[in-house]
PDB file of C-alpha atoms and ligand atoms in Angstrom:
ATOM      1  CA  MET B 240      -7.069   3.471  -7.056  1.00  0.00           C
ATOM      2  CA  ASN B 241      -5.467   5.416 -10.141  1.00  0.00           C
ATOM      3  CA  SER B 242      -4.443   2.899 -12.647  1.00  0.00           C
ATOM      4  CA  GLN B 243      -2.805   5.661 -14.713  1.00  0.00           C
ATOM      5  CA  GLN B 244       0.894   5.442 -14.051  1.00  0.00           C
ATOM      6  CA  GLU B 245       2.165   8.554 -12.348  1.00  0.00           C
ATOM      7  CA  GLU B 246       5.847   9.048 -11.898  1.00  0.00           C
ATOM      8  CA  HIS B 247       7.595  10.961  -9.181  1.00  0.00           C
ATOM      9  CA  GLU B 248      11.171  11.350  -8.410  1.00  0.00           C
ATOM     10  CA  LEU B 249      11.829  12.252  -4.911  1.00  0.00           C
ATOM     11  CA  GLU B 250      13.967  11.859  -1.850  1.00  0.00           C
ATOM     12  CA  SER B 251      13.026   9.795   1.171  1.00  0.00           C
ATOM     13  CA  SER B 252      13.320  11.506   4.673  1.00  0.00           C
ATOM     14  CA  THR B 253      14.029   8.612   6.983  1.00  0.00           C
ATOM     15  CA  TRP B 254      16.041   8.852  10.172  1.00  0.00           C
ATOM     16  CA  LEU B 255      18.515   6.313   8.906  1.00  0.00           C
ATOM     17  CA  ASP B 256      19.199   6.847   5.395  1.00  0.00           C
ATOM     18  CA  LYS B 257      18.203   8.919   2.355  1.00  0.00           C
ATOM     19  CA  PRO B 258      18.154   6.735  -0.792  1.00  0.00           C
ATOM     20  CA  LYS B 259      17.114   8.224  -4.083  1.00  0.00           C
ATOM     21  CA  TYR B 260      14.508   6.412  -5.936  1.00  0.00           C
ATOM     22  CA  THR B 261      11.701   6.773  -8.372  1.00  0.00           C
ATOM     23  CA  HIS B 262       8.237   5.316  -8.034  1.00  0.00           C
ATOM     24  CA  VAL B 263       5.263   4.470 -10.155  1.00  0.00           C
ATOM     25  CA  LYS B 264       1.995   3.389  -8.475  1.00  0.00           C
ATOM     26  CA  THR B 265      -0.110   1.019 -10.437  1.00  0.00           C
ATOM     27  CA  ARG B 266      -3.050  -1.310  -9.446  1.00  0.00           C
ATOM     28  CA  SER B 267      -0.793  -4.369  -9.954  1.00  0.00           C
ATOM     29  CA  ASP B 268       1.281  -3.220  -7.046  1.00  0.00           C
ATOM     30  CA  VAL B 269      -0.876  -4.731  -4.564  1.00  0.00           C
ATOM     31  CA  HIS B 270      -0.953  -8.264  -6.019  1.00  0.00           C
ATOM     32  CA  ILE B 271       1.218 -10.961  -4.858  1.00  0.00           C
ATOM     33  CA  ILE B 272       4.268 -11.613  -7.186  1.00  0.00           C
ATOM     34  CA  PRO B 273       3.757 -14.920  -8.921  1.00  0.00           C
ATOM     35  CA  ARG B 274       6.343 -17.514  -8.643  1.00  0.00           C
ATOM     36  CA  GLY B 275       7.788 -17.067 -12.060  1.00  0.00           C
ATOM     37  CA  SER B 276      11.443 -16.709 -12.997  1.00  0.00           C
ATOM     38  CA  TRP B 277      11.420 -12.990 -13.611  1.00  0.00           C
ATOM     39  CA  GLU B 278       9.138  -9.984 -12.570  1.00  0.00           C
ATOM     40  CA  LYS B 279       9.155  -6.698 -14.215  1.00  0.00           C
ATOM     41  CA  CYS B 280       9.363  -3.578 -11.969  1.00  0.00           C
ATOM     42  CA  SER B 281       6.501  -1.347 -12.643  1.00  0.00           C
ATOM     43  CA  ASN B 282       8.563   1.712 -11.944  1.00  0.00           C
ATOM     44  CA  CYS B 283      11.929   1.325 -13.523  1.00  0.00           C
ATOM     45  CA  LEU B 284      10.684  -1.527 -15.964  1.00  0.00           C
ATOM     46  CA  LYS B 285      13.901  -3.555 -14.994  1.00  0.00           C
ATOM     47  CA  GLN B 286      13.546  -7.437 -15.221  1.00  0.00           C
ATOM     48  CA  ILE B 287      14.099  -8.814 -11.761  1.00  0.00           C
ATOM     49  CA  MET B 288      14.536 -12.448 -10.847  1.00  0.00           C
ATOM     50  CA  THR B 289      11.508 -13.423  -8.606  1.00  0.00           C
ATOM     51  CA  SER B 290      13.852 -15.105  -6.106  1.00  0.00           C
ATOM     52  CA  SER B 291      16.010 -11.914  -5.898  1.00  0.00           C
ATOM     53  CA  LEU B 292      12.969  -9.747  -5.365  1.00  0.00           C
ATOM     54  CA  ILE B 293      11.835 -11.998  -2.510  1.00  0.00           C
ATOM     55  CA  SER B 294      15.189 -12.188  -0.848  1.00  0.00           C
ATOM     56  CA  ASN B 295      15.349  -8.282  -1.159  1.00  0.00           C
ATOM     57  CA  HIS B 296      12.068  -8.071   0.861  1.00  0.00           C
ATOM     58  CA  PHE B 297      10.013  -7.193  -2.247  1.00  0.00           C
ATOM     59  CA  VAL B 298      12.062  -4.040  -3.041  1.00  0.00           C
ATOM     60  CA  CYS B 299      13.515  -3.374  -6.351  1.00  0.00           C
ATOM     61  CA  GLU B 300      17.279  -3.432  -6.221  1.00  0.00           C
ATOM     62  CA  GLN B 301      17.399  -0.819  -9.075  1.00  0.00           C
ATOM     63  CA  CYS B 302      15.112   1.839  -8.022  1.00  0.00           C
ATOM     64  CA  HIS B 303      13.857   0.891  -4.492  1.00  0.00           C
ATOM     65  CA  HIS B 304      10.283   0.614  -5.640  1.00  0.00           C
ATOM     66  CA  HIS B 305       8.303  -1.214  -2.748  1.00  0.00           C
ATOM     67  CA  PHE B 306       6.296  -4.025  -4.105  1.00  0.00           C
ATOM     68  CA  TYR B 307       3.395  -5.394  -2.078  1.00  0.00           C
ATOM     69  CA  MET B 308       4.539  -7.740   0.644  1.00  0.00           C
ATOM     70  CA  PRO B 309       2.424 -10.624   1.891  1.00  0.00           C
ATOM     71  CA  CYS B 310       1.542 -10.745   5.665  1.00  0.00           C
ATOM     72  CA  GLN B 311       3.623 -13.839   6.405  1.00  0.00           C
ATOM     73  CA  LYS B 312       6.808 -12.068   4.927  1.00  0.00           C
ATOM     74  CA  ARG B 313       5.869  -8.935   6.994  1.00  0.00           C
ATOM     75  CA  ILE B 314       6.022 -11.026  10.035  1.00  0.00           C
ATOM     76  CA  GLU B 315       9.338 -12.516   9.121  1.00  0.00           C
ATOM     77  CA  LEU B 316      10.689  -8.868   8.331  1.00  0.00           C
ATOM     78  CA  LEU B 317       9.567  -7.343  11.566  1.00  0.00           C
ATOM     79  CA  THR B 318       9.945 -10.038  14.150  1.00  0.00           C
ATOM     80  CA  ASP B 319      12.792 -12.234  15.389  1.00  0.00           C
ATOM     81  CA  ASP B 320      13.139 -15.627  13.830  1.00  0.00           C
ATOM     82  CA  ASN B 321      10.312 -18.156  14.695  1.00  0.00           C
ATOM     83  CA  SER B 322       9.288 -15.817  17.530  1.00  0.00           C
ATOM     84  CA  PHE B 323       5.650 -15.199  16.227  1.00  0.00           C
ATOM     85  CA  LYS B 324       2.685 -16.966  17.947  1.00  0.00           C
ATOM     86  CA  GLU B 325      -0.522 -16.413  16.127  1.00  0.00           C
ATOM     87  CA  LEU B 326      -3.476 -15.880  18.398  1.00  0.00           C
ATOM     88  CA  PHE B 327      -7.294 -15.388  18.008  1.00  0.00           C
ATOM     89  CA  THR B 328      -7.528 -17.578  14.847  1.00  0.00           C
ATOM     90  CA  HIS B 329     -10.795 -18.911  16.306  1.00  0.00           C
ATOM     91  CA  ILE B 330     -12.403 -15.609  15.667  1.00  0.00           C
ATOM     92  CA  GLN B 331     -13.877 -15.798  12.119  1.00  0.00           C
ATOM     93  CA  SER B 332     -16.246 -14.006   9.898  1.00  0.00           C
ATOM     94  CA  THR B 333     -19.925 -14.915   9.845  1.00  0.00           C
ATOM     95  CA  ASP B 334     -22.285 -14.066   7.076  1.00  0.00           C
ATOM     96  CA  PRO B 335     -24.965 -12.011   8.850  1.00  0.00           C
ATOM     97  CA  LEU B 336     -26.347 -10.509   5.592  1.00  0.00           C
ATOM     98  CA  HIS B 337     -26.168 -13.744   3.647  1.00  0.00           C
ATOM     99  CA  PHE B 338     -24.223 -11.632   1.124  1.00  0.00           C
ATOM    100  CA  LYS B 339     -23.799 -12.812  -2.438  1.00  0.00           C
ATOM    101  CA  ALA B 340     -21.869 -10.984  -5.093  1.00  0.00           C
ATOM    102  CA  GLY B 341     -22.585 -12.375  -8.547  1.00  0.00           C
ATOM    103  CA  SER B 342     -22.808 -16.091  -8.293  1.00  0.00           C
ATOM    104  CA  GLU B 343     -20.457 -16.577  -5.379  1.00  0.00           C
ATOM    105  CA  PRO B 344     -21.781 -16.346  -1.846  1.00  0.00           C
ATOM    106  CA  TYR B 345     -19.495 -14.591   0.773  1.00  0.00           C
ATOM    107  CA  LYS B 346     -19.011 -17.675   2.757  1.00  0.00           C
ATOM    108  CA  THR B 347     -17.724 -19.605  -0.257  1.00  0.00           C
ATOM    109  CA  LYS B 348     -15.331 -16.737  -0.916  1.00  0.00           C
ATOM    110  CA  LEU B 349     -13.827 -16.848   2.541  1.00  0.00           C
ATOM    111  CA  GLN B 350     -13.355 -20.654   2.211  1.00  0.00           C
ATOM    112  CA  LYS B 351     -11.668 -20.237  -1.051  1.00  0.00           C
ATOM    113  CA  LEU B 352      -9.270 -17.524   0.186  1.00  0.00           C
ATOM    114  CA  HIS B 353      -8.605 -19.597   3.386  1.00  0.00           C
ATOM    115  CA  LYS B 354      -7.606 -22.506   1.012  1.00  0.00           C
ATOM    116  CA  LYS B 355      -5.559 -20.179  -1.335  1.00  0.00           C
ATOM    117  CA  LEU B 356      -3.640 -17.979   1.092  1.00  0.00           C
ATOM    118  CA  GLY B 357      -3.534 -20.223   4.267  1.00  0.00           C
ATOM    119  CA  ILE B 358      -5.107 -17.651   6.553  1.00  0.00           C
ATOM    120  CA  ASN B 359      -8.649 -17.573   7.505  1.00  0.00           C
ATOM    121  CA  GLU B 360      -8.977 -13.813   7.747  1.00  0.00           C
ATOM    122  CA  ALA B 361      -7.444 -10.650   6.358  1.00  0.00           C
ATOM    123  CA  ILE B 362      -5.186 -10.388   9.378  1.00  0.00           C
ATOM    124  CA  LEU B 363      -2.565 -12.011  11.303  1.00  0.00           C
ATOM    125  CA  THR B 364      -2.623 -11.180  15.103  1.00  0.00           C
ATOM    126  CA  GLY B 365      -0.204 -12.505  17.709  1.00  0.00           C
ATOM    127  CA  THR B 366       2.721 -12.023  19.974  1.00  0.00           C
ATOM    128  CA  ALA B 367       6.452 -12.036  19.004  1.00  0.00           C
ATOM    129  CA  THR B 368       9.796 -10.627  19.807  1.00  0.00           C
ATOM    130  CA  LEU B 369      11.535  -7.855  17.955  1.00  0.00           C
ATOM    131  CA  HIS B 370      15.371  -7.365  18.891  1.00  0.00           C
ATOM    132  CA  LYS B 371      14.424  -9.812  21.856  1.00  0.00           C
ATOM    133  CA  ARG B 372      11.708  -7.384  23.088  1.00  0.00           C
ATOM    134  CA  PRO B 373       8.354  -9.001  23.505  1.00  0.00           C
ATOM    135  CA  ILE B 374       5.615  -7.266  21.285  1.00  0.00           C
ATOM    136  CA  ALA B 375       2.139  -7.610  20.045  1.00  0.00           C
ATOM    137  CA  ILE B 376       1.673  -7.323  16.241  1.00  0.00           C
ATOM    138  CA  ALA B 377      -1.143  -7.344  13.817  1.00  0.00           C
ATOM    139  CA  VAL B 378      -0.576  -7.260  10.097  1.00  0.00           C
ATOM    140  CA  LEU B 379      -3.445  -6.865   7.639  1.00  0.00           C
ATOM    141  CA  GLU B 380      -3.454  -8.888   4.348  1.00  0.00           C
ATOM    142  CA  PHE B 381      -4.561  -7.162   1.231  1.00  0.00           C
ATOM    143  CA  ARG B 382      -4.887 -10.270  -0.793  1.00  0.00           C
ATOM    144  CA  PHE B 383      -7.755 -11.252   1.525  1.00  0.00           C
ATOM    145  CA  ILE B 384     -10.800  -9.210   0.262  1.00  0.00           C
ATOM    146  CA  GLY B 385      -8.609  -6.113  -0.057  1.00  0.00           C
ATOM    147  CA  GLY B 386      -7.377  -6.392   3.599  1.00  0.00           C
ATOM    148  CA  SER B 387     -10.964  -5.186   4.462  1.00  0.00           C
ATOM    149  CA  MET B 388     -11.948  -4.881   8.177  1.00  0.00           C
ATOM    150  CA  GLY B 389     -14.916  -6.951   8.859  1.00  0.00           C
ATOM    151  CA  SER B 390     -16.223  -8.083  12.326  1.00  0.00           C
ATOM    152  CA  ALA B 391     -13.529 -10.755  12.666  1.00  0.00           C
ATOM    153  CA  VAL B 392     -10.685  -8.423  11.680  1.00  0.00           C
ATOM    154  CA  GLY B 393     -11.926  -5.853  14.146  1.00  0.00           C
ATOM    155  CA  GLU B 394     -12.488  -8.218  17.024  1.00  0.00           C
ATOM    156  CA  ARG B 395      -8.992  -9.725  16.603  1.00  0.00           C
ATOM    157  CA  LEU B 396      -7.463  -6.336  16.694  1.00  0.00           C
ATOM    158  CA  TYR B 397      -9.514  -5.474  19.732  1.00  0.00           C
ATOM    159  CA  GLN B 398      -8.606  -8.578  21.603  1.00  0.00           C
ATOM    160  CA  LEU B 399      -4.868  -8.178  20.764  1.00  0.00           C
ATOM    161  CA  MET B 400      -5.028  -4.588  21.930  1.00  0.00           C
ATOM    162  CA  ASN B 401      -6.536  -5.697  25.305  1.00  0.00           C
ATOM    163  CA  LEU B 402      -3.847  -8.280  25.613  1.00  0.00           C
ATOM    164  CA  ALA B 403      -1.146  -5.935  24.859  1.00  0.00           C
ATOM    165  CA  ALA B 404      -2.406  -3.418  27.359  1.00  0.00           C
ATOM    166  CA  SER B 405      -2.736  -5.932  30.135  1.00  0.00           C
ATOM    167  CA  LYS B 406       0.828  -7.385  29.465  1.00  0.00           C
ATOM    168  CA  LYS B 407       2.318  -4.090  28.668  1.00  0.00           C
ATOM    169  CA  LEU B 408       3.379  -5.347  25.335  1.00  0.00           C
ATOM    170  CA  PRO B 409       4.056  -2.644  22.674  1.00  0.00           C
ATOM    171  CA  PHE B 410       1.511  -2.822  20.008  1.00  0.00           C
ATOM    172  CA  ILE B 411       2.504  -2.703  16.370  1.00  0.00           C
ATOM    173  CA  SER B 412       0.027  -2.785  13.391  1.00  0.00           C
ATOM    174  CA  VAL B 413       0.841  -2.954   9.693  1.00  0.00           C
ATOM    175  CA  ALA B 414      -2.043  -1.613   7.652  1.00  0.00           C
ATOM    176  CA  SER B 415      -2.696  -2.657   4.044  1.00  0.00           C
ATOM    177  CA  SER B 416      -6.391  -2.263   3.345  1.00  0.00           C
ATOM    178  CA  GLY B 417      -9.113  -0.910   1.127  1.00  0.00           C
ATOM    179  CA  GLY B 418     -11.253  -0.077   4.176  1.00  0.00           C
ATOM    180  CA  ALA B 419     -14.316  -1.501   5.845  1.00  0.00           C
ATOM    181  CA  ARG B 420     -15.771  -4.746   4.429  1.00  0.00           C
ATOM    182  CA  MET B 421     -18.960  -4.260   2.396  1.00  0.00           C
ATOM    183  CA  GLN B 422     -20.078  -7.904   2.769  1.00  0.00           C
ATOM    184  CA  GLU B 423     -20.747  -7.258   6.421  1.00  0.00           C
ATOM    185  CA  GLY B 424     -22.355  -3.935   6.133  1.00  0.00           C
ATOM    186  CA  LEU B 425     -22.846  -2.095   9.331  1.00  0.00           C
ATOM    187  CA  LEU B 426     -21.119  -4.538  11.438  1.00  0.00           C
ATOM    188  CA  SER B 427     -17.956  -3.490   9.468  1.00  0.00           C
ATOM    189  CA  LEU B 428     -18.422   0.013  10.171  1.00  0.00           C
ATOM    190  CA  MET B 429     -18.810  -0.650  13.888  1.00  0.00           C
ATOM    191  CA  GLN B 430     -15.143  -2.104  13.820  1.00  0.00           C
ATOM    192  CA  MET B 431     -13.945   1.502  13.421  1.00  0.00           C
ATOM    193  CA  ALA B 432     -15.294   2.427  16.778  1.00  0.00           C
ATOM    194  CA  LYS B 433     -14.313  -0.820  18.427  1.00  0.00           C
ATOM    195  CA  THR B 434     -10.626  -0.573  17.260  1.00  0.00           C
ATOM    196  CA  CYS B 435     -10.527   3.068  18.287  1.00  0.00           C
ATOM    197  CA  ALA B 436     -11.772   1.997  21.791  1.00  0.00           C
ATOM    198  CA  GLY B 437      -8.887  -0.540  21.720  1.00  0.00           C
ATOM    199  CA  VAL B 438      -6.455   2.260  21.018  1.00  0.00           C
ATOM    200  CA  GLN B 439      -7.885   3.983  24.035  1.00  0.00           C
ATOM    201  CA  ILE B 440      -7.163   1.020  26.152  1.00  0.00           C
ATOM    202  CA  LEU B 441      -3.648   1.046  24.993  1.00  0.00           C
ATOM    203  CA  SER B 442      -3.277   4.814  25.753  1.00  0.00           C
ATOM    204  CA  THR B 443      -4.806   4.523  29.207  1.00  0.00           C
ATOM    205  CA  SER B 444      -2.393   1.733  29.999  1.00  0.00           C
ATOM    206  CA  ARG B 445       0.502   3.809  28.705  1.00  0.00           C
ATOM    207  CA  THR B 446       1.293   1.019  26.181  1.00  0.00           C
ATOM    208  CA  PRO B 447       3.123   2.316  23.076  1.00  0.00           C
ATOM    209  CA  PHE B 448       1.390   1.795  19.849  1.00  0.00           C
ATOM    210  CA  ILE B 449       3.316   2.132  16.521  1.00  0.00           C
ATOM    211  CA  SER B 450       1.231   2.161  13.375  1.00  0.00           C
ATOM    212  CA  LEU B 451       2.951   1.277  10.196  1.00  0.00           C
ATOM    213  CA  LEU B 452       1.034   2.275   6.861  1.00  0.00           C
ATOM    214  CA  THR B 453       1.709   0.518   3.621  1.00  0.00           C
ATOM    215  CA  ASN B 454       0.442   0.884   0.129  1.00  0.00           C
ATOM    216  CA  PRO B 455      -2.627   1.032   0.168  1.00  0.00           C
ATOM    217  CA  THR B 456      -4.125   2.222   3.472  1.00  0.00           C
ATOM    218  CA  MET B 457      -7.629   3.498   2.753  1.00  0.00           C
ATOM    219  CA  GLY B 458     -11.230   3.915   3.969  1.00  0.00           C
ATOM    220  CA  GLY B 459     -12.405   2.662   7.370  1.00  0.00           C
ATOM    221  CA  VAL B 460      -8.876   1.441   8.309  1.00  0.00           C
ATOM    222  CA  SER B 461      -7.118   4.716   7.661  1.00  0.00           C
ATOM    223  CA  ALA B 462     -10.076   6.480   9.292  1.00  0.00           C
ATOM    224  CA  SER B 463      -9.704   4.397  12.510  1.00  0.00           C
ATOM    225  CA  PHE B 464      -6.933   2.701  14.479  1.00  0.00           C
ATOM    226  CA  ALA B 465      -4.342   3.165  11.789  1.00  0.00           C
ATOM    227  CA  SER B 466      -4.301   6.811  12.116  1.00  0.00           C
ATOM    228  CA  LEU B 467      -4.135   6.773  15.984  1.00  0.00           C
ATOM    229  CA  GLY B 468      -0.644   5.420  16.647  1.00  0.00           C
ATOM    230  CA  ASP B 469       1.726   7.142  19.042  1.00  0.00           C
ATOM    231  CA  VAL B 470       4.029   7.023  16.155  1.00  0.00           C
ATOM    232  CA  ILE B 471       2.783   6.867  12.589  1.00  0.00           C
ATOM    233  CA  ILE B 472       5.315   5.403  10.031  1.00  0.00           C
ATOM    234  CA  SER B 473       4.754   4.903   6.365  1.00  0.00           C
ATOM    235  CA  GLU B 474       6.575   3.148   3.580  1.00  0.00           C
ATOM    236  CA  PRO B 475       7.795   5.397   0.639  1.00  0.00           C
ATOM    237  CA  GLN B 476       5.073   6.401  -1.760  1.00  0.00           C
ATOM    238  CA  ALA B 477       2.347   4.495  -0.018  1.00  0.00           C
ATOM    239  CA  MET B 478      -1.132   5.677  -0.907  1.00  0.00           C
ATOM    240  CA  ILE B 479      -2.983   6.728   2.165  1.00  0.00           C
ATOM    241  CA  GLY B 480      -6.362   8.227   2.416  1.00  0.00           C
ATOM    242  CA  PHE B 481     -10.099   7.746   2.853  1.00  0.00           C
ATOM    243  CA  ALA B 482     -11.977   7.779  -0.496  1.00  0.00           C
ATOM    244  CA  GLY B 483     -10.112   7.011  -3.740  1.00  0.00           C
ATOM    245  CA  LYS B 484      -8.624   9.870  -5.882  1.00  0.00           C
ATOM    246  CA  ARG B 485     -10.804   9.126  -8.853  1.00  0.00           C
ATOM    247  CA  VAL B 486     -14.141   9.145  -6.777  1.00  0.00           C
ATOM    248  CA  ILE B 487     -12.981  12.493  -5.196  1.00  0.00           C
ATOM    249  CA  GLU B 488     -12.107  14.029  -8.659  1.00  0.00           C
ATOM    250  CA  GLN B 489     -15.683  12.824  -9.964  1.00  0.00           C
ATOM    251  CA  THR B 490     -17.300  14.243  -6.812  1.00  0.00           C
ATOM    252  CA  VAL B 491     -15.625  17.669  -6.549  1.00  0.00           C
ATOM    253  CA  LYS B 492     -15.176  17.888 -10.570  1.00  0.00           C
ATOM    254  CA  GLN B 493     -11.559  19.075 -10.088  1.00  0.00           C
ATOM    255  CA  LYS B 494      -8.188  17.390 -11.127  1.00  0.00           C
ATOM    256  CA  LEU B 495      -6.261  16.624  -7.963  1.00  0.00           C
ATOM    257  CA  ALA B 496      -2.451  16.946  -7.705  1.00  0.00           C
ATOM    258  CA  ALA B 497      -0.287  13.933  -8.720  1.00  0.00           C
ATOM    259  CA  ASP B 498       1.013  13.548  -5.207  1.00  0.00           C
ATOM    260  CA  PHE B 499      -2.425  13.614  -3.666  1.00  0.00           C
ATOM    261  CA  GLN B 500      -2.735  10.889  -0.940  1.00  0.00           C
ATOM    262  CA  ASN B 501       0.856   9.828  -1.238  1.00  0.00           C
ATOM    263  CA  ALA B 502       2.906   9.297   2.110  1.00  0.00           C
ATOM    264  CA  GLU B 503       5.373  12.119   1.217  1.00  0.00           C
ATOM    265  CA  LEU B 504       2.698  14.720   1.029  1.00  0.00           C
ATOM    266  CA  LEU B 505       0.959  13.511   4.131  1.00  0.00           C
ATOM    267  CA  LYS B 506       4.302  13.621   6.071  1.00  0.00           C
ATOM    268  CA  GLU B 507       4.735  17.198   4.932  1.00  0.00           C
ATOM    269  CA  ARG B 508       1.422  18.163   6.249  1.00  0.00           C
ATOM    270  CA  GLY B 509       2.041  16.406   9.526  1.00  0.00           C
ATOM    271  CA  PHE B 510      -0.241  13.366   9.310  1.00  0.00           C
ATOM    272  CA  ILE B 511       2.767  10.853   9.209  1.00  0.00           C
ATOM    273  CA  ASP B 512       5.722  11.114  11.421  1.00  0.00           C
ATOM    274  CA  MET B 513       8.352   9.433   9.271  1.00  0.00           C
ATOM    275  CA  ILE B 514       8.757   7.417   5.942  1.00  0.00           C
ATOM    276  CA  VAL B 515      10.996   4.609   6.349  1.00  0.00           C
ATOM    277  CA  HIS B 516      12.560   2.241   3.647  1.00  0.00           C
ATOM    278  CA  ARG B 517      11.378  -1.193   4.161  1.00  0.00           C
ATOM    279  CA  HIS B 518      15.023  -2.488   4.862  1.00  0.00           C
ATOM    280  CA  ASN B 519      15.259  -0.119   7.819  1.00  0.00           C
ATOM    281  CA  LEU B 520      11.809  -0.715   9.341  1.00  0.00           C
ATOM    282  CA  LYS B 521      12.844  -3.367  11.945  1.00  0.00           C
ATOM    283  CA  THR B 522      15.722  -1.364  13.189  1.00  0.00           C
ATOM    284  CA  THR B 523      13.664   2.025  13.265  1.00  0.00           C
ATOM    285  CA  ILE B 524      10.798   0.356  15.244  1.00  0.00           C
ATOM    286  CA  ALA B 525      13.154  -1.212  17.589  1.00  0.00           C
ATOM    287  CA  THR B 526      14.870   2.127  18.144  1.00  0.00           C
ATOM    288  CA  ILE B 527      11.515   3.855  18.872  1.00  0.00           C
ATOM    289  CA  LEU B 528      10.538   1.260  21.338  1.00  0.00           C
ATOM    290  CA  LYS B 529      13.856   1.593  23.041  1.00  0.00           C
ATOM    291  CA  LEU B 530      13.392   5.403  23.253  1.00  0.00           C
ATOM    292  CA  LEU B 531       9.754   4.940  24.593  1.00  0.00           C
ATOM    293  CA  GLY B 532      11.248   2.696  27.315  1.00  0.00           C
TER     294      GLY B 532
HETATM  295 ZN1   ZN J 455      12.632  -0.806 -10.101  1.00  0.00          ZN
END
């Protein structure tokens, strides 16, 4: 991720509104906002009361900069009140490689994150209703090892896709990930094929699949199920790609454009169907599902 601030002024192109805003992407965008009294917007530099930011769905009131949103808040944003029922929590990561980074074993890291975040994997999967329509929904959590897709994340996605196909529930995924999980090596890479097979099951059963990409969606997640939605939506200025910009620049020895890998450019090139302001996501998804019948 590029830590140098890059400023762009642009106009969104959603169906529902066209707010003007500016945006700066920083590494800190993906971190959860601490429960302090005030938070500084990394784009317009305005001081915002943390409580106001949370009640505004983590969007800056001044410039519409989209802060990172935790998975539990995503569920609240996109589903009807208290309708979410989490499934497949029994599917958990193992440690097949006995991986250890520094002094901390992988297993210990998983246990610590479970205690800290209240989730035992980098994903929430379950069923809910959206404007009273039953849906299956999966939300990745970046704070949990960068939202990386290990064997448990891939298996939960696959199981939910099967359930959605068998019950004809529209499938909605919300991606926020650095890619495959290195701690599980090849088993993580296998999840790319597995989740793509799950999308094929959705397709064969003619079950709608809406993929929402948020900042950041990278690596093995962007290169598998997240790019295979019947409709692909992104939040404004989300970074979406495979390898990071800095890595590519060092490899090809060329300076890349400032808007490289941002959602607006990808929409222009046809990779994304629409860019939607967070405040309009629920209504937009409900409208699409209605149109798809
Ligand atoms: Zn702002």
